[in-house]
PDB file of C-alpha atoms in Angstrom:
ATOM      1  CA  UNK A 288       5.917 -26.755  14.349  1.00 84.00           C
ATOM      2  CA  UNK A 289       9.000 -25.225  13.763  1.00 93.00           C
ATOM      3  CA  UNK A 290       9.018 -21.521  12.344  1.00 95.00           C
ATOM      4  CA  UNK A 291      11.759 -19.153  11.279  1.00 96.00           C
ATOM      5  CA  UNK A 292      11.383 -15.997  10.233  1.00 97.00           C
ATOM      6  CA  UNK A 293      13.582 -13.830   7.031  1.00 97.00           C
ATOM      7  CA  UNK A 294      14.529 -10.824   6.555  1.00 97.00           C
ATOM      8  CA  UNK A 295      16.944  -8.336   6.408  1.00 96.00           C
ATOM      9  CA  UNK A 296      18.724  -6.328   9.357  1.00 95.00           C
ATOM     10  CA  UNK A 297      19.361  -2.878   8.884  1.00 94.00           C
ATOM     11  CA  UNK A 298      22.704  -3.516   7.802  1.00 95.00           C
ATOM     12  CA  UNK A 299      21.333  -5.187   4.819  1.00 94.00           C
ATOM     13  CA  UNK A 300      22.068  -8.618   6.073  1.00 96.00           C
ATOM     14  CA  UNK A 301      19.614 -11.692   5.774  1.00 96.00           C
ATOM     15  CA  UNK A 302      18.524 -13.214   8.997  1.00 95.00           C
ATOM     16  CA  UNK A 303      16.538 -15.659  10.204  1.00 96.00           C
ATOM     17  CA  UNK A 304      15.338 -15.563  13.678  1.00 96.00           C
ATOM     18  CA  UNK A 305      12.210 -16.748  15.787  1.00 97.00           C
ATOM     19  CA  UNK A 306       9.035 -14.603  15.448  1.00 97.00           C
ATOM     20  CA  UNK A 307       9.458 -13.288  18.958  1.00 97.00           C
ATOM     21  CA  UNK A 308      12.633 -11.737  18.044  1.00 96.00           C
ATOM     22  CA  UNK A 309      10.908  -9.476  15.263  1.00 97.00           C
ATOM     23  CA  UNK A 310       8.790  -8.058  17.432  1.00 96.00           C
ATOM     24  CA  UNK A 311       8.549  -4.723  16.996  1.00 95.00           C
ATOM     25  CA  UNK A 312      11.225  -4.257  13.972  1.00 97.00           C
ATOM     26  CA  UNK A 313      10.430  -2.003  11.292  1.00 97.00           C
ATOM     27  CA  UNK A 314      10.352  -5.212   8.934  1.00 96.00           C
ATOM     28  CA  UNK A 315       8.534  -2.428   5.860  1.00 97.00           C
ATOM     29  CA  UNK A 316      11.433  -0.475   6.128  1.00 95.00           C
ATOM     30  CA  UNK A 317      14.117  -3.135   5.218  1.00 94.00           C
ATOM     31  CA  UNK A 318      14.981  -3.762   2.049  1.00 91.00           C
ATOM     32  CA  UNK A 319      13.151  -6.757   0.173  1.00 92.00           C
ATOM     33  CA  UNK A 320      14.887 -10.053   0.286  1.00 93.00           C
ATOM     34  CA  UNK A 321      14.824 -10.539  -3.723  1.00 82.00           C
ATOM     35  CA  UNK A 322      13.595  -9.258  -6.573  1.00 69.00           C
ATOM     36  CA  UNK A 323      10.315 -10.986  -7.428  1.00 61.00           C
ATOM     37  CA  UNK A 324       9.670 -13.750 -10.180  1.00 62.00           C
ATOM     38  CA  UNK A 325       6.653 -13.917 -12.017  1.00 57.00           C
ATOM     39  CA  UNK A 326       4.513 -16.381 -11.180  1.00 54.00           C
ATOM     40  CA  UNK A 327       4.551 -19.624 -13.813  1.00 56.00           C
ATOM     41  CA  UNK A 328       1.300 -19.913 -16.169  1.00 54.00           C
ATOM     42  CA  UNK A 329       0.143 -16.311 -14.919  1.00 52.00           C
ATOM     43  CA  UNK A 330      -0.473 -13.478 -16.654  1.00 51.00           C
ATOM     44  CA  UNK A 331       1.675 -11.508 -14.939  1.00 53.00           C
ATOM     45  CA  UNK A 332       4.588  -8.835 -15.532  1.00 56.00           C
ATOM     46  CA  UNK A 333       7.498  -7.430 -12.977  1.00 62.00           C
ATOM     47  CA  UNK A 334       7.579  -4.003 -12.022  1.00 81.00           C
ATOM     48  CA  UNK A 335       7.856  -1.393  -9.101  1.00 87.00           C
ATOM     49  CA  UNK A 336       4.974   1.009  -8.036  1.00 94.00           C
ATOM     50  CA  UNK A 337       6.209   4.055  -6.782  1.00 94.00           C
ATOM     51  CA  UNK A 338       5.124   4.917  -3.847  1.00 96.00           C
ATOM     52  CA  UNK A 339       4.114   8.417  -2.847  1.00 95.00           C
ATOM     53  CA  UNK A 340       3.860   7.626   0.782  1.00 94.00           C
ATOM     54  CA  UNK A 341       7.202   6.473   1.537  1.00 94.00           C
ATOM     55  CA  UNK A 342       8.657   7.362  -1.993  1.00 93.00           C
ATOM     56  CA  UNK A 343      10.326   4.420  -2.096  1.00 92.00           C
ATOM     57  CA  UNK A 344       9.760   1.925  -5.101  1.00 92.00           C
ATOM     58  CA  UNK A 345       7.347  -1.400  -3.835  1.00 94.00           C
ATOM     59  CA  UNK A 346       8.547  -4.240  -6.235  1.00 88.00           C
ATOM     60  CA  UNK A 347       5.716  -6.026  -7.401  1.00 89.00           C
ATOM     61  CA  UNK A 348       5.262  -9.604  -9.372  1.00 83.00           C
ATOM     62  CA  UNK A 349       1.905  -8.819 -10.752  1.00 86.00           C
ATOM     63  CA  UNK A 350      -0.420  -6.570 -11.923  1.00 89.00           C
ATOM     64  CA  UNK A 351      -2.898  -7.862  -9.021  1.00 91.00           C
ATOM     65  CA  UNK A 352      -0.143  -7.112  -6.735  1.00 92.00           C
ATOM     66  CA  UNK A 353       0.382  -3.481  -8.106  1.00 94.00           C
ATOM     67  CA  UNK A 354      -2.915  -2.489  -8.072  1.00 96.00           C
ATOM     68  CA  UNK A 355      -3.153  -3.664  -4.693  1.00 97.00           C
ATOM     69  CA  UNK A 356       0.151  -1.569  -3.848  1.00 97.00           C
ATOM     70  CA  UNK A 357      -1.909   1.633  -5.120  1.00 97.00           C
ATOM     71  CA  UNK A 358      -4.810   1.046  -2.827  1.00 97.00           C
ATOM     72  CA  UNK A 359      -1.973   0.683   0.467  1.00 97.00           C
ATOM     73  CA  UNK A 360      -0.689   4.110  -1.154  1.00 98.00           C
ATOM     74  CA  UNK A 361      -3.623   5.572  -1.033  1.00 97.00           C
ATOM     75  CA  UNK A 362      -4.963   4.651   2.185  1.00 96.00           C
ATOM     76  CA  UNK A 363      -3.969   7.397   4.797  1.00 93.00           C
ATOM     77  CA  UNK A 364      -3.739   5.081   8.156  1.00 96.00           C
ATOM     78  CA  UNK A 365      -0.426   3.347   6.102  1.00 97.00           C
ATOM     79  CA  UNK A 366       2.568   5.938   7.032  1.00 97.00           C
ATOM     80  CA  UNK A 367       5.142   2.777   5.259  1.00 97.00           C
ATOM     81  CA  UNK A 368       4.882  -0.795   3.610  1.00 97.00           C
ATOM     82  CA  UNK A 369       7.141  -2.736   1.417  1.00 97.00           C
ATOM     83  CA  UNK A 370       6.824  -6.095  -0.546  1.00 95.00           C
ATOM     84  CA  UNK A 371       9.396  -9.013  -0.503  1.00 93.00           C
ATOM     85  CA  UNK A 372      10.781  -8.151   2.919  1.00 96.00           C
ATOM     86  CA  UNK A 373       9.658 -11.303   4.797  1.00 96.00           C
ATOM     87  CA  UNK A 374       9.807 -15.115   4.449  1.00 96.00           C
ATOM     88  CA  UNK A 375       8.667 -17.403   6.695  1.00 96.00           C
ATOM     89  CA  UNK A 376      10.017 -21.028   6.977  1.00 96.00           C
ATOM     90  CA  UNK A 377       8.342 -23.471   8.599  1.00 94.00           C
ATOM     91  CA  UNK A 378       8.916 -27.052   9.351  1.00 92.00           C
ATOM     92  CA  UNK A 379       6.401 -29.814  10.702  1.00 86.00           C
ATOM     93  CA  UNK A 380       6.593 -33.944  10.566  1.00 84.00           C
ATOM     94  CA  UNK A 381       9.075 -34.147   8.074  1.00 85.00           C
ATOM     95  CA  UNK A 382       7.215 -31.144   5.354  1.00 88.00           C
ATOM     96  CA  UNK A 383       8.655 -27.904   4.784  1.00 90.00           C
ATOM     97  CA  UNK A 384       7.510 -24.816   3.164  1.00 91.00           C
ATOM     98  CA  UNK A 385       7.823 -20.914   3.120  1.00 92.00           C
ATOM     99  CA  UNK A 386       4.956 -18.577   3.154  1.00 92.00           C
ATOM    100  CA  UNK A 387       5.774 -15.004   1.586  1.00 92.00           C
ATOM    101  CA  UNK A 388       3.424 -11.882   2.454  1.00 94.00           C
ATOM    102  CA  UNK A 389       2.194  -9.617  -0.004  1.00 94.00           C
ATOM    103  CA  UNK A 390       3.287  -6.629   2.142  1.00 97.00           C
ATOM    104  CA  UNK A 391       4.110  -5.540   5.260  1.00 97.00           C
ATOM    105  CA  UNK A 392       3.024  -2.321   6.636  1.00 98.00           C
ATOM    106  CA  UNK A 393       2.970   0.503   9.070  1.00 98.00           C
ATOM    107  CA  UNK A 394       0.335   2.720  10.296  1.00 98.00           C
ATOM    108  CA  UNK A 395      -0.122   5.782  12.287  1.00 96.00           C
ATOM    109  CA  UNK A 396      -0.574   4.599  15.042  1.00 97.00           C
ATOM    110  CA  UNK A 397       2.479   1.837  15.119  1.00 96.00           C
ATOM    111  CA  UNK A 398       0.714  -1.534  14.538  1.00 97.00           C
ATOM    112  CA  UNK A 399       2.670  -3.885  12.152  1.00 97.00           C
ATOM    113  CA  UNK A 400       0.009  -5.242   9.291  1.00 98.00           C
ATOM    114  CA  UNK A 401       1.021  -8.056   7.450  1.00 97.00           C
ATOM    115  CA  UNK A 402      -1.360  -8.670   4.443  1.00 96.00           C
ATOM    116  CA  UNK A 403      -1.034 -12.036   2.780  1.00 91.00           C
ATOM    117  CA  UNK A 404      -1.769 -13.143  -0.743  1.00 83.00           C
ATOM    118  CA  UNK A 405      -4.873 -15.285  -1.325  1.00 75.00           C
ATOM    119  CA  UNK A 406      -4.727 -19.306  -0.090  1.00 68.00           C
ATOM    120  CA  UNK A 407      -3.366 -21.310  -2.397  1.00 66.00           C
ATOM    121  CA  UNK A 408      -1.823 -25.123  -2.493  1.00 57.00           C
ATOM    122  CA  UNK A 409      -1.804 -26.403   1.227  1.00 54.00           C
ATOM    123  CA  UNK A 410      -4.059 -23.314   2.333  1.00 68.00           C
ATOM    124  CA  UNK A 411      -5.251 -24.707   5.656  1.00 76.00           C
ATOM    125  CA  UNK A 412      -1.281 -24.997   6.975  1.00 82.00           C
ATOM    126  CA  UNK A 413       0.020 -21.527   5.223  1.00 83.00           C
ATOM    127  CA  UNK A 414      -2.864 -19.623   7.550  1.00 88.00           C
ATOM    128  CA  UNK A 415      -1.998 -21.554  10.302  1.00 90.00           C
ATOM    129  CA  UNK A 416       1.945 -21.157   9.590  1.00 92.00           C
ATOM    130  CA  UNK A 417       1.560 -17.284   9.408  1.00 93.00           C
ATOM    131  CA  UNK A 418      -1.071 -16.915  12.204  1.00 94.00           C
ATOM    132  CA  UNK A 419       2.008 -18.651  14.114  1.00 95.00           C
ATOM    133  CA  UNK A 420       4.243 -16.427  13.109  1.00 96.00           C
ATOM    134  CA  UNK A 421       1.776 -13.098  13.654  1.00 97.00           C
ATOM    135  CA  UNK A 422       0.835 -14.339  16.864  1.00 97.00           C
ATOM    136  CA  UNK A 423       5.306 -14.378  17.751  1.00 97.00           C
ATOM    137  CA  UNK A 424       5.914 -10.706  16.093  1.00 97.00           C
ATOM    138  CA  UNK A 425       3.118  -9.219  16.983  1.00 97.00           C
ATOM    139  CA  UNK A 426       2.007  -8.652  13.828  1.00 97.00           C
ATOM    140  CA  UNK A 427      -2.069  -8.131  12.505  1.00 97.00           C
ATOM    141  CA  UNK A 428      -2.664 -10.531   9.473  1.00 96.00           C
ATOM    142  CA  UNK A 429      -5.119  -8.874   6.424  1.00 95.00           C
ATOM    143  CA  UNK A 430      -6.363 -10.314   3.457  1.00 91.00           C
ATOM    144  CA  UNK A 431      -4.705  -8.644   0.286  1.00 93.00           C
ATOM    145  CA  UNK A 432      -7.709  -5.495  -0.732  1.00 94.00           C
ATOM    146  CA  UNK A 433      -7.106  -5.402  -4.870  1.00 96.00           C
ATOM    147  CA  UNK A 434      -9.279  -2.851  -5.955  1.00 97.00           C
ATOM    148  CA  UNK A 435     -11.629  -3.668  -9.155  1.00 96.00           C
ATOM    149  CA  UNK A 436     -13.840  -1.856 -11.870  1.00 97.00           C
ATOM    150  CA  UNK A 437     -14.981   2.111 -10.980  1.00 97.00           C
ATOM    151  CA  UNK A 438     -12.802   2.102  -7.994  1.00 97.00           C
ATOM    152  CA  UNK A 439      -9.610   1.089  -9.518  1.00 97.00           C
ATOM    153  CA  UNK A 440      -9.997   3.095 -12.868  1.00 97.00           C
ATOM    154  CA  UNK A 441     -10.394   6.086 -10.763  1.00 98.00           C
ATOM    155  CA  UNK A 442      -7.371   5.373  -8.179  1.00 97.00           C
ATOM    156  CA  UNK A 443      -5.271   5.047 -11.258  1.00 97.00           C
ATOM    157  CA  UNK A 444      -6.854   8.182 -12.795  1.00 97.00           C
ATOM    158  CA  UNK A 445      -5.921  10.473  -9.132  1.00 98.00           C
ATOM    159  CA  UNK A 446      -2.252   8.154  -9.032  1.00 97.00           C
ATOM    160  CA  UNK A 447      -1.042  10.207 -11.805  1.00 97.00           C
ATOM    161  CA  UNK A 448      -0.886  13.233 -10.062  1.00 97.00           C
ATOM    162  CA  UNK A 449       0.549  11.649  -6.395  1.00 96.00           C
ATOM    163  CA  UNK A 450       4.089  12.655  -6.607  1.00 95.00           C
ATOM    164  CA  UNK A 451       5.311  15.558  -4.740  1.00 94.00           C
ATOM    165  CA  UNK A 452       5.901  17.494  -7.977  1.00 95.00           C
ATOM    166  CA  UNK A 453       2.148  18.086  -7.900  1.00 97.00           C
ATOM    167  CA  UNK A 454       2.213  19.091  -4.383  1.00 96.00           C
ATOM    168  CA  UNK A 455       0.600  22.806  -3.696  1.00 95.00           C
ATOM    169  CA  UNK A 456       2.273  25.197  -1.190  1.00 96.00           C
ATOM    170  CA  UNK A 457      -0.112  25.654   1.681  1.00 96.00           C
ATOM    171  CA  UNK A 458      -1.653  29.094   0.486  1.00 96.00           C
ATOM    172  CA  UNK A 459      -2.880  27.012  -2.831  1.00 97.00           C
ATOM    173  CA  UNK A 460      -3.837  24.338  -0.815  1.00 96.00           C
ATOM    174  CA  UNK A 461      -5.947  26.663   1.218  1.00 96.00           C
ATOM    175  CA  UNK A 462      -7.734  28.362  -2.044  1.00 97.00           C
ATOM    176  CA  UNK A 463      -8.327  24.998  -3.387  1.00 97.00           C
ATOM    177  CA  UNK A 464     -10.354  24.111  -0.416  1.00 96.00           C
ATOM    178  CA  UNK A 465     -12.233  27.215  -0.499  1.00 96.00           C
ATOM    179  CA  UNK A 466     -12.654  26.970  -4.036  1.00 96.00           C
ATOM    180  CA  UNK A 467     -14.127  23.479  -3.319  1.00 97.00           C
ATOM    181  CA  UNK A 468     -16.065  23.958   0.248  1.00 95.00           C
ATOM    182  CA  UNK A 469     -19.020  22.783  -2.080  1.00 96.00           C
ATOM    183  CA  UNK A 470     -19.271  20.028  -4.233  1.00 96.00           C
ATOM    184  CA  UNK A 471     -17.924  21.402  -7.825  1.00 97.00           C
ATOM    185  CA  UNK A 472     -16.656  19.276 -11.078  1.00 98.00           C
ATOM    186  CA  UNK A 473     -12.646  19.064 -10.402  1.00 98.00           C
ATOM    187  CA  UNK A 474     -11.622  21.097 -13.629  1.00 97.00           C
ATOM    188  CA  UNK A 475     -14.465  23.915 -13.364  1.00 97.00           C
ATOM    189  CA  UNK A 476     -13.467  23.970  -9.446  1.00 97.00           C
ATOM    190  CA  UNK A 477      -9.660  24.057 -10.228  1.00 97.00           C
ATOM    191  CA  UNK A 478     -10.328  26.871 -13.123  1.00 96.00           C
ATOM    192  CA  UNK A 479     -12.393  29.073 -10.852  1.00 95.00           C
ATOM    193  CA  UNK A 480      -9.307  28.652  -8.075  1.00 95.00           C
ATOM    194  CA  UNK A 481      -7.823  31.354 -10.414  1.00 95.00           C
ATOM    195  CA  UNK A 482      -4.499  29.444  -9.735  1.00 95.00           C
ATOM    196  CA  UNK A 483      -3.459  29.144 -13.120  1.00 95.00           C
ATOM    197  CA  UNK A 484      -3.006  25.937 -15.248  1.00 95.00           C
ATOM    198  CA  UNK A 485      -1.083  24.264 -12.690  1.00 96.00           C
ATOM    199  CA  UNK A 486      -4.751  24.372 -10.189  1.00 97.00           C
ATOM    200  CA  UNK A 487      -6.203  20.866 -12.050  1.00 97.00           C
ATOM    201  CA  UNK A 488      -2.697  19.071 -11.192  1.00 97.00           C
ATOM    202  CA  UNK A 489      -3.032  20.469  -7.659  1.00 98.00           C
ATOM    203  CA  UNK A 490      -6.291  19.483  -7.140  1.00 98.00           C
ATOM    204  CA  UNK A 491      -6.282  15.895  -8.358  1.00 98.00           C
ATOM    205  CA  UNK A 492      -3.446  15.488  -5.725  1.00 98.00           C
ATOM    206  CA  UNK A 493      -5.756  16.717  -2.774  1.00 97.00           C
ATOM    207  CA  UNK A 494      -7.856  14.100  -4.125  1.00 98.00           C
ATOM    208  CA  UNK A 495      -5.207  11.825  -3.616  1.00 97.00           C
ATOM    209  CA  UNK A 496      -4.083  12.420  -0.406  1.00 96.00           C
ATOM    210  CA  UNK A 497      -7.607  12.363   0.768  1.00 95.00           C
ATOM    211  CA  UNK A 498      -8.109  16.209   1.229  1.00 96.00           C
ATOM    212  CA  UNK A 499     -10.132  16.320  -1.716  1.00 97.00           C
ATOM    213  CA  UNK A 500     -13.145  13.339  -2.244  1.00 96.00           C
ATOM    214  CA  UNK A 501     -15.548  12.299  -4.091  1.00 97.00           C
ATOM    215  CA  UNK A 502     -18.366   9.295  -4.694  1.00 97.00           C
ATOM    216  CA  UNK A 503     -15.417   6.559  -5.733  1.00 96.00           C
ATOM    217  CA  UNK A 504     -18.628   4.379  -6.502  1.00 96.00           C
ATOM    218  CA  UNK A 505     -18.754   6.441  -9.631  1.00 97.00           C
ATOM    219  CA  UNK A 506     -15.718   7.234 -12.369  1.00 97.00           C
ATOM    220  CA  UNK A 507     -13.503   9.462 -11.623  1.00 97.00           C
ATOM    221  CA  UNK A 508     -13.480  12.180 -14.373  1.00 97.00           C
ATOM    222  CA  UNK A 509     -12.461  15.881 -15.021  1.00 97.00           C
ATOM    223  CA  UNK A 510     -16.316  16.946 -14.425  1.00 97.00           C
ATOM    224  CA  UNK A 511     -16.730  14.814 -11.818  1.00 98.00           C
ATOM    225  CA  UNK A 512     -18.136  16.875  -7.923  1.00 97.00           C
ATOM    226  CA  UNK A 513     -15.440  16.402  -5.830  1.00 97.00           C
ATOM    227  CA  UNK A 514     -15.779  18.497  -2.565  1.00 97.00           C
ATOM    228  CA  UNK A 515     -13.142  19.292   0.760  1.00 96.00           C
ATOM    229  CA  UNK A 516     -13.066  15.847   2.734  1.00 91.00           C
ATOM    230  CA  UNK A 517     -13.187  16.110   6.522  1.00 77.00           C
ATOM    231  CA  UNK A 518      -9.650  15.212   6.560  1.00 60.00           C
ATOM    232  CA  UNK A 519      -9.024  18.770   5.253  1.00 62.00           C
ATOM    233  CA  UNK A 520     -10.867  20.199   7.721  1.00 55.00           C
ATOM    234  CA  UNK A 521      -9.008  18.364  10.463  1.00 47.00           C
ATOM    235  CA  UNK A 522      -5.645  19.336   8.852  1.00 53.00           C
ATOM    236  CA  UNK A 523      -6.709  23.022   8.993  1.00 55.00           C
ATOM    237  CA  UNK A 524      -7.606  23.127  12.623  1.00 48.00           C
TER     238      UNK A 524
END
């Protein structure tokens, strides 16, 4: 089987080169190869989700895709990830195809995550095209995570405060974890901060970056406990 690999160089230019060659380039940095199309007799719609952890914009062709985009945001081990940045092209006994990731992403500790969209047409060969590939670049394959139900209504709900304009300076930060060393609802914990109006905004951002938590088995509301995660507590040491 013959496999080529797409993407951009850093330049910006599109290359195609075997997956031995990529190992080890930041592939989630580059920039996608296209802007995405929706897909024909899906519901879907074309749009970027903003991403707080690279704040960089993650083009997405679906609502499936952009809720799965949240759920990379949110999850601390990814430090980077992009969509549309890699095609692979593969050839075998005369058939040809190209298998597109969902994303590709970074995490803390440096491995290179590719997560592909679910099996469709010709399933059997597309695993076995980008297992080929993964195997080359050195790459760890993962099924697309799209979160449903409680979990995703509440992700949304803690997504609206991710950007850095919500952000506290450390001293906040600090009171906010004091103020919520116990379990507490969010707004009576953020009121009793005596931080002002802004402490609610503040505080659903710890949630999202994980400092803050909860029981994400159950909505996510304004008198929902939330409580200081042990990721704060690592952060403080």
């Amino acid at each position: 089987m013959d496999i080529q690999v797409q993407y951009r160089s850093a330049a910006g230019r599109t290359c195609r080169d075997e997956p031995a060659a990529v190992r080890g380039v930041p592939l989630e940095e580059r920039q996608p190869l296209s802007e995405p199309r929706a897909y024909k007799g899906r519901t879907s719609i074309l749009t970027k989700w903003p991403s707080a952890t690279t704040g960089q914009a993650v083009w997405c062709a679906s609502t499936v895709q952009m809720d799965a985009a949240m759920l990379l945001d949110f999850d601390a081990d990814i430090v980077c990830f992009q969509s549309r940045v890699v095609q692979v092209h593969w050839e075998v006994e005369g058939r040809r195809g190209t298998v597109e990731p969902a994303f590709v992403a970074r995490t803390r500790d440096a491995r290179r995550l590719v997560f592909a969209h679910p099996p469709r047409d010709e399933a059997v060969l597309e695993e076995r095209v980008l297992q080929e590939a993964a195997d080359g670049a050195g790459w760890e394959i993962r099924p697309l995570r799209v979160p449903q139900g409680v979990l995703r209504s509440s992700l949304a709900s803690a997504a609206h405060f991710s950007g850095p304009e919500f952000a506290a300076d450390d001293d906040t930060r600090r009171v906010l974890l004091e103020a919520f060393a116990r379990p507490r609802p969010l707004q009576a914990g953020a009121a009793a901060s005596g931080l002002g109006l802004k402490a609610p905004a503040y505080a659903w951002h710890l949630v999202w970056t994980g400092e803050l938590t909860c029981d994400w088995t159950k909505p996510l509301l304004p008198t929902s406990p939330v409580w200081a995660s042990q990721a704060a507590a690592v952060g403080e040491a």
